[in-house]
Amino acid sequence: MRPEKTIYESAIERGVSRRDFLKVCTALAATLGLDYSQSGKVVQAMETNKRIPVIWLQLMDCTGCSESFIRSSHPRTENVLFDMISLEYHELLSAAAGHQIEENRERIMEQYKGEYILVVEGNVTDDEFLTVAGHSALESLKETAKHAKAVLAYGSCSAFGGLAAAKPNPTNAKAVSDVVRGVPIINVPGCPPIAEVMTGVIAHVITFGRLPELDRQGRPKAFYKLRIHDKCNRRAYFDAGLFVESFDDEGAKVGYCLYKVGCAGPTTYNACAEMRWNGGVSYPIQSGNPCIGCSEKNFWDEGPFFTRRAKIPGTQTTINPEKVGLYATGATAAGIAGHAALTAMKKKKDEKANSEKNSSQEG
Amino acid sequence: MTERIVVDPVTRIEGHLRIEADIENGVIKNALSSGTGVRGLEQIVTGRDPRDVWAFVQRVCGVCTTTHALASVRSVEDALDIKIPRNAQLIREIMNEAQFVHDHVVHFYHLHALDWVDVVSALSADPEETSKIAQSISDWAKSSPGYFREVQQKVQKVVDSGQLGIFANGYWGHEAYKLPPEVNLLAVAHYLEALEWQKEIVKIHTILGGKNPHPHYVVGGMATPIDINRDNSVNASQLTQISEIIDRAMEFVNKVYIPDLLAIGSYYKDWLHGGGIQNYMSFGDFSTGDVRDTKLYRMPRGIILNGNLNEVLDIDLRDPEQIKEFIDYSWYTYDGNSGGGKHPWEGETTLKYSGPNIPYKNLDEEEKYTWVKAPRWRENPMEVGPLARIMVGYAKGQPEIVNIVDDTLNKLNVPLSALQSALGRTVARGLETALIVQWLRNDMDALLNNIKNGDQVTFDRTMWDPDNWPKEAKGVGWMEAPRGALAHWVGIENGKTSKYQMVVPTTWLASPKDNKGQSGPYEAALKDTPVIDPDQPIEILRIIHSFDPCLACAVHLTDLKNKKTTEIKLS
């Protein structure tokens, strides 16, 4: 067996120039939310670390997470596949099929015990609702997770149960964390997650050799610490109390806030507004579509999607940045218009608005 | 002597598919196709707001992300008789056409090519020769010897690293691979280029629907506002961006995909296995006006039975006698019975696993063996998808289809019957891509023209409020998805979804036997195929991949009318 090349070596050998390699590292650092001075760490990690073997199990999924993954623009998909990781088992992309691909899985588990990353896409289900290679996919998941360095639960289905777990949950769909124990699990929710978030989490593990900092739901804080609302390009209209009343109305053309047509941005933790989709082109709210909250637990059962949400944001405004995080969600729908109007007033009369924040509370 | 071989998982597809095949004297005598996973989505959408259902069923499949959402909004708009604005029609056409082009290109390079292209053989290619070949078949700019040498070095290093990643343990060196090393290198280079290119075309979805995979839709039109002078609407700059993406897509299809397809195809034109049943069905689509006006379809509608191109039959999706789904070999029950067929309007999904104890070595084709039902048209199994569309369009004399088919058959010097094979299916997919990418250009021009004429409306709000709906309504939304004819049937009662049924392309294709014991298209196509090495059954992958399976779609069929309890019984 030849010794594995470091990421840097394999990139250089594949014809990537030192300059381009550094550019990739800088882009990665930006993706990871590091400041420029930290990009040296990324460079060093890439120069010295091996390509990490990855086993990617697709459970009851739609393959949308795999599709999103291959849309990554920084790092580019090709760099991820051939410079950063060694994707040895992937039902969508692997050349091998049948017993040959199962051999890949067994070989990696044996040869890289405790070193490989297990990616899971799709929800866990009872034995009879999914078999792969004649085996219960649930049992194969447990077996593969046992000696993984970490488990990456890509997408809302593997992180939280997702679509199949929506009522009445006919197949007893569950999250990976409901059945896997004793191995670190990183939840990367979204339906699907943003490509650069998916690859960014892997980049973090490679760069720093440890897991990113996670929140209480097991999500990397770097990408899920803010609500879409906090960085929304329509936020100014929310604060001014200007709302789209119906799709394609005059307000929609101007770019008013979509809250009243169902937008879940105020209660959804994700990086869509900041990173945007498909190389930063747009995201649902920018294109005039209310966010359906696809990275939140149980969002499928929080509908209907196009009527005003029962839960509204608290009083987070740009005027009171120090309060951000203290107030999350939970006031009544009726409070929203009032809140927005107050926010507008707040710009003139900050203190008065502060005293009327009673319509919000920790949700 | 009969030997049973198993391919599970079948990779480079969407979803979970298992193939078992009995091989006798080197030839497949009998094959069994099994979908091994199920989610039961139709039960989940019952009782929900019909305006939300597109988002749920869109997640049936993330590869053909958009098709189920479109079929869903079409079904609700059919039920409520909503006519969407012209701009919304065009935007949806553009998004669907972009989906087809993306899907077909990715299928060819990333899901199917490695059945014909030996990656390892590319290492021994002469890049100079590859360059000459590339320049002889296309004027695509990236074709210098230096470029191909660089690609070759990339592959060499991956191989040398000992970590082959996605190429690990393929059937490399199998004698069924016929391409010279130089053509293999060309294909590998374009595998990598297509991986990069596919990220571009989906930006059309991002601009018009907010993201990809799973862009947004809305019943009644599109939520995406158009105002050429404003920065928060689809404006002049974004429209220009879409136009440029389309031009690049046309270039990629015409200068890379099609020339590669024909070059590779020319080496395999003697391998004409995998034809299977010769019943073809297309619901038709790509209307130049209202989606329900079949006279305006650029992709014609119709049925061909037993390969008889002289007669194209009509289809009625509302007729209870035409489309029925059978469960005689599927893990479901109907009214407590283990067999029979039902029209989707009366459909039922009661899951009942009765397969072998898990883990198992083999399934039994005399018992139930799959989560996929068996849809039939007047009790006939039907092939749907690119080949079916091309055959129906050819038989109906659609001039664009007739021209491109005749031209291609001439170039390859093969008869029409050569299309009725695995390779023919793959060629048909490429030919329709060439047509659809042109329609994408045409529809974008029509959109720009419509906007230029002062129409910036994208949404019809007259039927948005459920208070304006009839107490009861039902509708059907059909379309041609990349993998074939797709339809959703919806029932609405008191503003809620009372029924929901989907009969999707891969259900037609991957279906098991029916009440009469007739095999579905996969099983029929595998039969009589010679297999060189049962341990490396590349022939099975070629045939199955030529259909472009999408199993997540296939196993979510029909719902229960009255929310029956899901019955699970482990054997």
PDB file of C-alpha atoms in Angstrom, chain B residues 209-449:
ATOM      1  CA  GLY B 209     -37.069  29.875  -7.817  1.00  0.00           C
ATOM      2  CA  GLY B 210     -34.558  30.877  -5.140  1.00  0.00           C
ATOM      3  CA  LYS B 211     -32.400  27.763  -4.952  1.00  0.00           C
ATOM      4  CA  ASN B 212     -31.429  24.417  -6.412  1.00  0.00           C
ATOM      5  CA  PRO B 213     -32.018  21.610  -5.538  1.00  0.00           C
ATOM      6  CA  HIS B 214     -35.682  22.173  -4.697  1.00  0.00           C
ATOM      7  CA  PRO B 215     -36.593  25.591  -6.093  1.00  0.00           C
ATOM      8  CA  HIS B 216     -39.841  27.226  -5.008  1.00  0.00           C
ATOM      9  CA  TYR B 217     -43.195  27.219  -6.799  1.00  0.00           C
ATOM     10  CA  VAL B 218     -46.624  28.566  -6.017  1.00  0.00           C
ATOM     11  CA  VAL B 219     -50.132  27.567  -7.090  1.00  0.00           C
ATOM     12  CA  GLY B 220     -51.434  30.235  -9.473  1.00  0.00           C
ATOM     13  CA  GLY B 221     -48.198  31.202 -11.193  1.00  0.00           C
ATOM     14  CA  MET B 222     -44.796  32.160  -9.871  1.00  0.00           C
ATOM     15  CA  ALA B 223     -44.017  34.158  -6.743  1.00  0.00           C
ATOM     16  CA  THR B 224     -40.965  35.578  -8.442  1.00  0.00           C
ATOM     17  CA  PRO B 225     -41.861  39.150  -9.451  1.00  0.00           C
ATOM     18  CA  ILE B 226     -40.620  40.708 -12.668  1.00  0.00           C
ATOM     19  CA  ASP B 227     -39.704  44.355 -12.896  1.00  0.00           C
ATOM     20  CA  ILE B 228     -36.918  45.182 -15.263  1.00  0.00           C
ATOM     21  CA  ASN B 229     -36.070  48.387 -13.434  1.00  0.00           C
ATOM     22  CA  ARG B 230     -35.912  47.205  -9.848  1.00  0.00           C
ATOM     23  CA  ASP B 231     -33.188  45.493  -7.920  1.00  0.00           C
ATOM     24  CA  ASN B 232     -35.425  43.222  -5.837  1.00  0.00           C
ATOM     25  CA  SER B 233     -37.323  41.747  -8.788  1.00  0.00           C
ATOM     26  CA  VAL B 234     -36.201  39.651 -11.688  1.00  0.00           C
ATOM     27  CA  ASN B 235     -34.685  42.544 -13.570  1.00  0.00           C
ATOM     28  CA  ALA B 236     -32.797  43.209 -16.745  1.00  0.00           C
ATOM     29  CA  SER B 237     -29.501  42.082 -15.301  1.00  0.00           C
ATOM     30  CA  GLN B 238     -30.857  38.737 -14.093  1.00  0.00           C
ATOM     31  CA  LEU B 239     -32.668  38.136 -17.370  1.00  0.00           C
ATOM     32  CA  THR B 240     -29.403  38.728 -19.183  1.00  0.00           C
ATOM     33  CA  GLN B 241     -27.662  36.316 -16.858  1.00  0.00           C
ATOM     34  CA  ILE B 242     -30.243  33.609 -17.637  1.00  0.00           C
ATOM     35  CA  SER B 243     -29.848  34.249 -21.352  1.00  0.00           C
ATOM     36  CA  GLU B 244     -26.115  33.817 -21.147  1.00  0.00           C
ATOM     37  CA  ILE B 245     -26.429  30.615 -19.130  1.00  0.00           C
ATOM     38  CA  ILE B 246     -28.761  29.249 -21.804  1.00  0.00           C
ATOM     39  CA  ASP B 247     -26.299  30.102 -24.567  1.00  0.00           C
ATOM     40  CA  ARG B 248     -23.535  28.295 -22.702  1.00  0.00           C
ATOM     41  CA  ALA B 249     -25.828  25.310 -22.134  1.00  0.00           C
ATOM     42  CA  MET B 250     -26.580  25.106 -25.852  1.00  0.00           C
ATOM     43  CA  GLU B 251     -22.897  25.220 -26.585  1.00  0.00           C
ATOM     44  CA  PHE B 252     -22.110  22.472 -24.090  1.00  0.00           C
ATOM     45  CA  VAL B 253     -24.879  20.203 -25.369  1.00  0.00           C
ATOM     46  CA  ASN B 254     -24.051  20.700 -29.030  1.00  0.00           C
ATOM     47  CA  LYS B 255     -20.266  20.761 -28.800  1.00  0.00           C
ATOM     48  CA  VAL B 256     -19.566  18.314 -25.994  1.00  0.00           C
ATOM     49  CA  TYR B 257     -22.491  16.062 -25.052  1.00  0.00           C
ATOM     50  CA  ILE B 258     -23.839  15.179 -28.497  1.00  0.00           C
ATOM     51  CA  PRO B 259     -20.440  14.660 -30.191  1.00  0.00           C
ATOM     52  CA  ASP B 260     -19.285  12.494 -27.250  1.00  0.00           C
ATOM     53  CA  LEU B 261     -22.503  10.491 -27.338  1.00  0.00           C
ATOM     54  CA  LEU B 262     -22.172   9.753 -31.035  1.00  0.00           C
ATOM     55  CA  ALA B 263     -18.442   9.056 -30.811  1.00  0.00           C
ATOM     56  CA  ILE B 264     -18.880   6.622 -27.942  1.00  0.00           C
ATOM     57  CA  GLY B 265     -22.043   5.164 -29.468  1.00  0.00           C
ATOM     58  CA  SER B 266     -20.253   4.409 -32.729  1.00  0.00           C
ATOM     59  CA  TYR B 267     -17.949   1.954 -30.916  1.00  0.00           C
ATOM     60  CA  TYR B 268     -20.847   0.078 -29.381  1.00  0.00           C
ATOM     61  CA  LYS B 269     -23.386  -0.036 -32.148  1.00  0.00           C
ATOM     62  CA  ASP B 270     -23.135  -3.818 -32.274  1.00  0.00           C
ATOM     63  CA  TRP B 271     -24.202  -4.073 -28.635  1.00  0.00           C
ATOM     64  CA  LEU B 272     -27.944  -3.816 -29.165  1.00  0.00           C
ATOM     65  CA  HIS B 273     -29.241  -5.557 -26.070  1.00  0.00           C
ATOM     66  CA  GLY B 274     -31.720  -4.178 -23.610  1.00  0.00           C
ATOM     67  CA  GLY B 275     -34.680  -3.305 -25.848  1.00  0.00           C
ATOM     68  CA  GLY B 276     -37.348  -5.063 -23.829  1.00  0.00           C
ATOM     69  CA  ILE B 277     -41.044  -4.440 -24.275  1.00  0.00           C
ATOM     70  CA  GLN B 278     -41.958  -2.346 -27.274  1.00  0.00           C
ATOM     71  CA  ASN B 279     -44.919  -0.511 -25.782  1.00  0.00           C
ATOM     72  CA  TYR B 280     -44.193   3.205 -25.555  1.00  0.00           C
ATOM     73  CA  MET B 281     -46.152   5.888 -23.766  1.00  0.00           C
ATOM     74  CA  SER B 282     -45.788   9.665 -23.658  1.00  0.00           C
ATOM     75  CA  PHE B 283     -48.240  12.012 -21.919  1.00  0.00           C
ATOM     76  CA  GLY B 284     -46.720  14.806 -23.988  1.00  0.00           C
ATOM     77  CA  ASP B 285     -45.532  18.201 -22.773  1.00  0.00           C
ATOM     78  CA  PHE B 286     -43.643  21.400 -23.623  1.00  0.00           C
ATOM     79  CA  SER B 287     -46.759  23.291 -24.596  1.00  0.00           C
ATOM     80  CA  THR B 288     -46.315  26.616 -26.340  1.00  0.00           C
ATOM     81  CA  GLY B 289     -49.405  27.840 -24.463  1.00  0.00           C
ATOM     82  CA  ASP B 290     -51.637  26.310 -21.799  1.00  0.00           C
ATOM     83  CA  VAL B 291     -50.168  23.116 -20.341  1.00  0.00           C
ATOM     84  CA  ARG B 292     -53.457  21.275 -20.765  1.00  0.00           C
ATOM     85  CA  ASP B 293     -53.755  22.066 -24.478  1.00  0.00           C
ATOM     86  CA  THR B 294     -52.274  18.916 -26.003  1.00  0.00           C
ATOM     87  CA  LYS B 295     -52.469  20.398 -29.522  1.00  0.00           C
ATOM     88  CA  LEU B 296     -49.733  22.857 -28.546  1.00  0.00           C
ATOM     89  CA  TYR B 297     -47.278  20.202 -27.348  1.00  0.00           C
ATOM     90  CA  ARG B 298     -43.818  20.200 -28.840  1.00  0.00           C
ATOM     91  CA  MET B 299     -43.328  16.709 -27.364  1.00  0.00           C
ATOM     92  CA  PRO B 300     -46.361  14.780 -28.638  1.00  0.00           C
ATOM     93  CA  ARG B 301     -48.700  12.604 -26.623  1.00  0.00           C
ATOM     94  CA  GLY B 302     -49.633   9.033 -27.465  1.00  0.00           C
ATOM     95  CA  ILE B 303     -49.202   5.296 -27.094  1.00  0.00           C
ATOM     96  CA  ILE B 304     -47.495   2.753 -29.307  1.00  0.00           C
ATOM     97  CA  LEU B 305     -48.218  -0.925 -28.715  1.00  0.00           C
ATOM     98  CA  ASN B 306     -45.953  -3.810 -29.768  1.00  0.00           C
ATOM     99  CA  GLY B 307     -43.644  -1.553 -31.731  1.00  0.00           C
ATOM    100  CA  ASN B 308     -46.362  -0.692 -34.252  1.00  0.00           C
ATOM    101  CA  LEU B 309     -45.421   2.803 -35.353  1.00  0.00           C
ATOM    102  CA  ASN B 310     -48.303   2.948 -37.806  1.00  0.00           C
ATOM    103  CA  GLU B 311     -50.831   3.479 -35.077  1.00  0.00           C
ATOM    104  CA  VAL B 312     -50.563   5.971 -32.185  1.00  0.00           C
ATOM    105  CA  LEU B 313     -53.315   5.554 -29.606  1.00  0.00           C
ATOM    106  CA  ASP B 314     -54.685   8.279 -27.363  1.00  0.00           C
ATOM    107  CA  ILE B 315     -54.572   8.397 -23.562  1.00  0.00           C
ATOM    108  CA  ASP B 316     -57.106   9.659 -21.055  1.00  0.00           C
ATOM    109  CA  LEU B 317     -55.709   9.974 -17.558  1.00  0.00           C
ATOM    110  CA  ARG B 318     -59.186  10.494 -16.094  1.00  0.00           C
ATOM    111  CA  ASP B 319     -60.600   7.271 -17.528  1.00  0.00           C
ATOM    112  CA  PRO B 320     -60.810   4.658 -14.730  1.00  0.00           C
ATOM    113  CA  GLU B 321     -60.265   1.846 -17.236  1.00  0.00           C
ATOM    114  CA  GLN B 322     -56.959   3.038 -18.673  1.00  0.00           C
ATOM    115  CA  ILE B 323     -54.300   3.476 -15.993  1.00  0.00           C
ATOM    116  CA  LYS B 324     -54.343   1.047 -13.091  1.00  0.00           C
ATOM    117  CA  GLU B 325     -51.753  -0.011 -10.563  1.00  0.00           C
ATOM    118  CA  PHE B 326     -51.429  -3.654  -9.611  1.00  0.00           C
ATOM    119  CA  ILE B 327     -49.956  -5.023  -6.398  1.00  0.00           C
ATOM    120  CA  ASP B 328     -49.862  -8.775  -6.988  1.00  0.00           C
ATOM    121  CA  TYR B 329     -46.082  -8.799  -6.512  1.00  0.00           C
ATOM    122  CA  SER B 330     -45.707  -5.672  -4.345  1.00  0.00           C
ATOM    123  CA  TRP B 331     -45.664  -5.316  -0.559  1.00  0.00           C
ATOM    124  CA  TYR B 332     -49.079  -3.666  -0.309  1.00  0.00           C
ATOM    125  CA  THR B 333     -52.695  -4.660   0.178  1.00  0.00           C
ATOM    126  CA  TYR B 334     -55.915  -3.319  -1.416  1.00  0.00           C
ATOM    127  CA  ASP B 335     -58.978  -3.475   0.824  1.00  0.00           C
ATOM    128  CA  GLY B 336     -57.193  -6.185   2.776  1.00  0.00           C
ATOM    129  CA  ASN B 337     -56.566  -8.253  -0.365  1.00  0.00           C
ATOM    130  CA  SER B 338     -53.112  -9.048  -1.622  1.00  0.00           C
ATOM    131  CA  GLY B 339     -53.760  -8.517  -5.334  1.00  0.00           C
ATOM    132  CA  GLY B 340     -55.666  -6.542  -7.946  1.00  0.00           C
ATOM    133  CA  GLY B 341     -55.501  -3.209  -9.756  1.00  0.00           C
ATOM    134  CA  LYS B 342     -56.877   0.248  -9.014  1.00  0.00           C
ATOM    135  CA  HIS B 343     -57.105   3.511 -10.923  1.00  0.00           C
ATOM    136  CA  PRO B 344     -55.217   6.233  -9.050  1.00  0.00           C
ATOM    137  CA  TRP B 345     -58.493   7.950  -8.130  1.00  0.00           C
ATOM    138  CA  GLU B 346     -59.352   4.901  -6.029  1.00  0.00           C
ATOM    139  CA  GLY B 347     -55.787   4.214  -5.049  1.00  0.00           C
ATOM    140  CA  GLU B 348     -54.698   2.921  -1.691  1.00  0.00           C
ATOM    141  CA  THR B 349     -51.363   2.613   0.060  1.00  0.00           C
ATOM    142  CA  THR B 350     -51.373   0.059   2.775  1.00  0.00           C
ATOM    143  CA  LEU B 351     -47.817  -1.044   3.394  1.00  0.00           C
ATOM    144  CA  LYS B 352     -47.430  -4.703   4.222  1.00  0.00           C
ATOM    145  CA  TYR B 353     -43.988  -6.220   4.103  1.00  0.00           C
ATOM    146  CA  SER B 354     -44.096  -9.937   3.451  1.00  0.00           C
ATOM    147  CA  GLY B 355     -40.601 -10.476   2.111  1.00  0.00           C
ATOM    148  CA  PRO B 356     -37.947 -12.751   3.559  1.00  0.00           C
ATOM    149  CA  ASN B 357     -36.460 -12.274   7.007  1.00  0.00           C
ATOM    150  CA  ILE B 358     -33.781  -9.576   7.009  1.00  0.00           C
ATOM    151  CA  PRO B 359     -30.905 -10.041   6.199  1.00  0.00           C
ATOM    152  CA  TYR B 360     -31.717 -12.110   3.151  1.00  0.00           C
ATOM    153  CA  LYS B 361     -29.749 -13.621   0.281  1.00  0.00           C
ATOM    154  CA  ASN B 362     -32.434 -13.755  -2.365  1.00  0.00           C
ATOM    155  CA  LEU B 363     -35.954 -12.627  -3.091  1.00  0.00           C
ATOM    156  CA  ASP B 364     -38.534 -15.019  -4.496  1.00  0.00           C
ATOM    157  CA  GLU B 365     -40.144 -13.989  -7.769  1.00  0.00           C
ATOM    158  CA  GLU B 366     -43.094 -16.269  -7.099  1.00  0.00           C
ATOM    159  CA  GLU B 367     -43.953 -14.196  -4.014  1.00  0.00           C
ATOM    160  CA  LYS B 368     -44.199 -10.443  -3.516  1.00  0.00           C
ATOM    161  CA  TYR B 369     -40.756  -8.901  -3.961  1.00  0.00           C
ATOM    162  CA  THR B 370     -40.739  -5.085  -4.121  1.00  0.00           C
ATOM    163  CA  TRP B 371     -42.031  -1.764  -2.768  1.00  0.00           C
ATOM    164  CA  VAL B 372     -42.747  -0.706  -6.365  1.00  0.00           C
ATOM    165  CA  LYS B 373     -46.274  -1.229  -7.696  1.00  0.00           C
ATOM    166  CA  ALA B 374     -47.052  -2.318 -11.235  1.00  0.00           C
ATOM    167  CA  PRO B 375     -48.858   0.412 -13.222  1.00  0.00           C
ATOM    168  CA  ARG B 376     -50.389  -0.692 -16.500  1.00  0.00           C
ATOM    169  CA  TRP B 377     -52.199   1.020 -19.383  1.00  0.00           C
ATOM    170  CA  ARG B 378     -55.186  -1.104 -20.346  1.00  0.00           C
ATOM    171  CA  GLU B 379     -53.300  -3.918 -18.644  1.00  0.00           C
ATOM    172  CA  ASN B 380     -50.171  -3.428 -20.761  1.00  0.00           C
ATOM    173  CA  PRO B 381     -46.753  -2.652 -19.276  1.00  0.00           C
ATOM    174  CA  MET B 382     -45.402   0.533 -20.851  1.00  0.00           C
ATOM    175  CA  GLU B 383     -41.972   2.005 -21.397  1.00  0.00           C
ATOM    176  CA  VAL B 384     -41.832   5.732 -20.690  1.00  0.00           C
ATOM    177  CA  GLY B 385     -38.953   8.198 -21.014  1.00  0.00           C
ATOM    178  CA  PRO B 386     -36.710   9.519 -23.786  1.00  0.00           C
ATOM    179  CA  LEU B 387     -37.022   6.503 -26.085  1.00  0.00           C
ATOM    180  CA  ALA B 388     -40.818   6.404 -25.675  1.00  0.00           C
ATOM    181  CA  ARG B 389     -41.052  10.132 -26.398  1.00  0.00           C
ATOM    182  CA  ILE B 390     -38.853   9.882 -29.452  1.00  0.00           C
ATOM    183  CA  MET B 391     -40.774   6.871 -30.805  1.00  0.00           C
ATOM    184  CA  VAL B 392     -44.169   8.525 -30.270  1.00  0.00           C
ATOM    185  CA  GLY B 393     -42.928  11.810 -31.722  1.00  0.00           C
ATOM    186  CA  TYR B 394     -41.425  10.021 -34.715  1.00  0.00           C
ATOM    187  CA  ALA B 395     -44.575   7.995 -35.320  1.00  0.00           C
ATOM    188  CA  LYS B 396     -46.675  11.154 -35.086  1.00  0.00           C
ATOM    189  CA  GLY B 397     -44.389  12.919 -37.550  1.00  0.00           C
ATOM    190  CA  GLN B 398     -43.232  15.799 -35.325  1.00  0.00           C
ATOM    191  CA  PRO B 399     -40.823  17.383 -37.837  1.00  0.00           C
ATOM    192  CA  GLU B 400     -38.034  18.299 -35.403  1.00  0.00           C
ATOM    193  CA  ILE B 401     -38.014  14.760 -34.020  1.00  0.00           C
ATOM    194  CA  VAL B 402     -38.200  13.085 -37.429  1.00  0.00           C
ATOM    195  CA  ASN B 403     -35.302  15.204 -38.697  1.00  0.00           C
ATOM    196  CA  ILE B 404     -32.967  14.664 -35.785  1.00  0.00           C
ATOM    197  CA  VAL B 405     -33.696  10.918 -35.637  1.00  0.00           C
ATOM    198  CA  ASP B 406     -33.200  10.375 -39.366  1.00  0.00           C
ATOM    199  CA  ASP B 407     -30.051  12.452 -39.356  1.00  0.00           C
ATOM    200  CA  THR B 408     -28.563  10.530 -36.432  1.00  0.00           C
ATOM    201  CA  LEU B 409     -29.454   7.102 -37.806  1.00  0.00           C
ATOM    202  CA  ASN B 410     -27.726   8.131 -41.024  1.00  0.00           C
ATOM    203  CA  LYS B 411     -24.608   9.241 -39.206  1.00  0.00           C
ATOM    204  CA  LEU B 412     -24.396   6.027 -37.214  1.00  0.00           C
ATOM    205  CA  ASN B 413     -25.508   3.983 -40.203  1.00  0.00           C
ATOM    206  CA  VAL B 414     -28.049   1.968 -38.239  1.00  0.00           C
ATOM    207  CA  PRO B 415     -31.785   1.271 -38.762  1.00  0.00           C
ATOM    208  CA  LEU B 416     -34.577   2.712 -36.588  1.00  0.00           C
ATOM    209  CA  SER B 417     -34.834  -0.606 -34.736  1.00  0.00           C
ATOM    210  CA  ALA B 418     -31.346   0.034 -33.307  1.00  0.00           C
ATOM    211  CA  LEU B 419     -32.946   2.650 -31.085  1.00  0.00           C
ATOM    212  CA  GLN B 420     -34.852  -0.136 -29.347  1.00  0.00           C
ATOM    213  CA  SER B 421     -31.902  -1.039 -27.143  1.00  0.00           C
ATOM    214  CA  ALA B 422     -30.003   0.229 -24.106  1.00  0.00           C
ATOM    215  CA  LEU B 423     -27.708   2.282 -26.294  1.00  0.00           C
ATOM    216  CA  GLY B 424     -30.639   3.492 -28.375  1.00  0.00           C
ATOM    217  CA  ARG B 425     -32.339   4.744 -25.239  1.00  0.00           C
ATOM    218  CA  THR B 426     -29.164   6.619 -24.350  1.00  0.00           C
ATOM    219  CA  VAL B 427     -28.994   8.124 -27.831  1.00  0.00           C
ATOM    220  CA  ALA B 428     -32.685   9.093 -27.671  1.00  0.00           C
ATOM    221  CA  ARG B 429     -31.962  10.936 -24.413  1.00  0.00           C
ATOM    222  CA  GLY B 430     -29.224  12.925 -26.127  1.00  0.00           C
ATOM    223  CA  LEU B 431     -31.373  13.747 -29.145  1.00  0.00           C
ATOM    224  CA  GLU B 432     -34.214  15.109 -27.062  1.00  0.00           C
ATOM    225  CA  THR B 433     -31.704  17.158 -25.057  1.00  0.00           C
ATOM    226  CA  ALA B 434     -30.599  18.818 -28.286  1.00  0.00           C
ATOM    227  CA  LEU B 435     -34.224  19.700 -29.032  1.00  0.00           C
ATOM    228  CA  ILE B 436     -35.096  20.795 -25.513  1.00  0.00           C
ATOM    229  CA  VAL B 437     -32.102  23.087 -25.130  1.00  0.00           C
ATOM    230  CA  GLN B 438     -33.297  24.850 -28.292  1.00  0.00           C
ATOM    231  CA  TRP B 439     -36.827  25.102 -26.852  1.00  0.00           C
ATOM    232  CA  LEU B 440     -35.231  26.567 -23.730  1.00  0.00           C
ATOM    233  CA  ARG B 441     -33.685  29.289 -25.893  1.00  0.00           C
ATOM    234  CA  ASN B 442     -37.000  29.853 -27.697  1.00  0.00           C
ATOM    235  CA  ASP B 443     -38.979  30.108 -24.474  1.00  0.00           C
ATOM    236  CA  MET B 444     -36.485  32.548 -22.982  1.00  0.00           C
ATOM    237  CA  ASP B 445     -36.808  34.681 -26.108  1.00  0.00           C
ATOM    238  CA  ALA B 446     -40.596  34.489 -25.790  1.00  0.00           C
ATOM    239  CA  LEU B 447     -40.352  35.595 -22.165  1.00  0.00           C
ATOM    240  CA  LEU B 448     -38.126  38.532 -23.037  1.00  0.00           C
ATOM    241  CA  ASN B 449     -40.501  39.492 -25.817  1.00  0.00           C
TER     242      ASN B 449
END
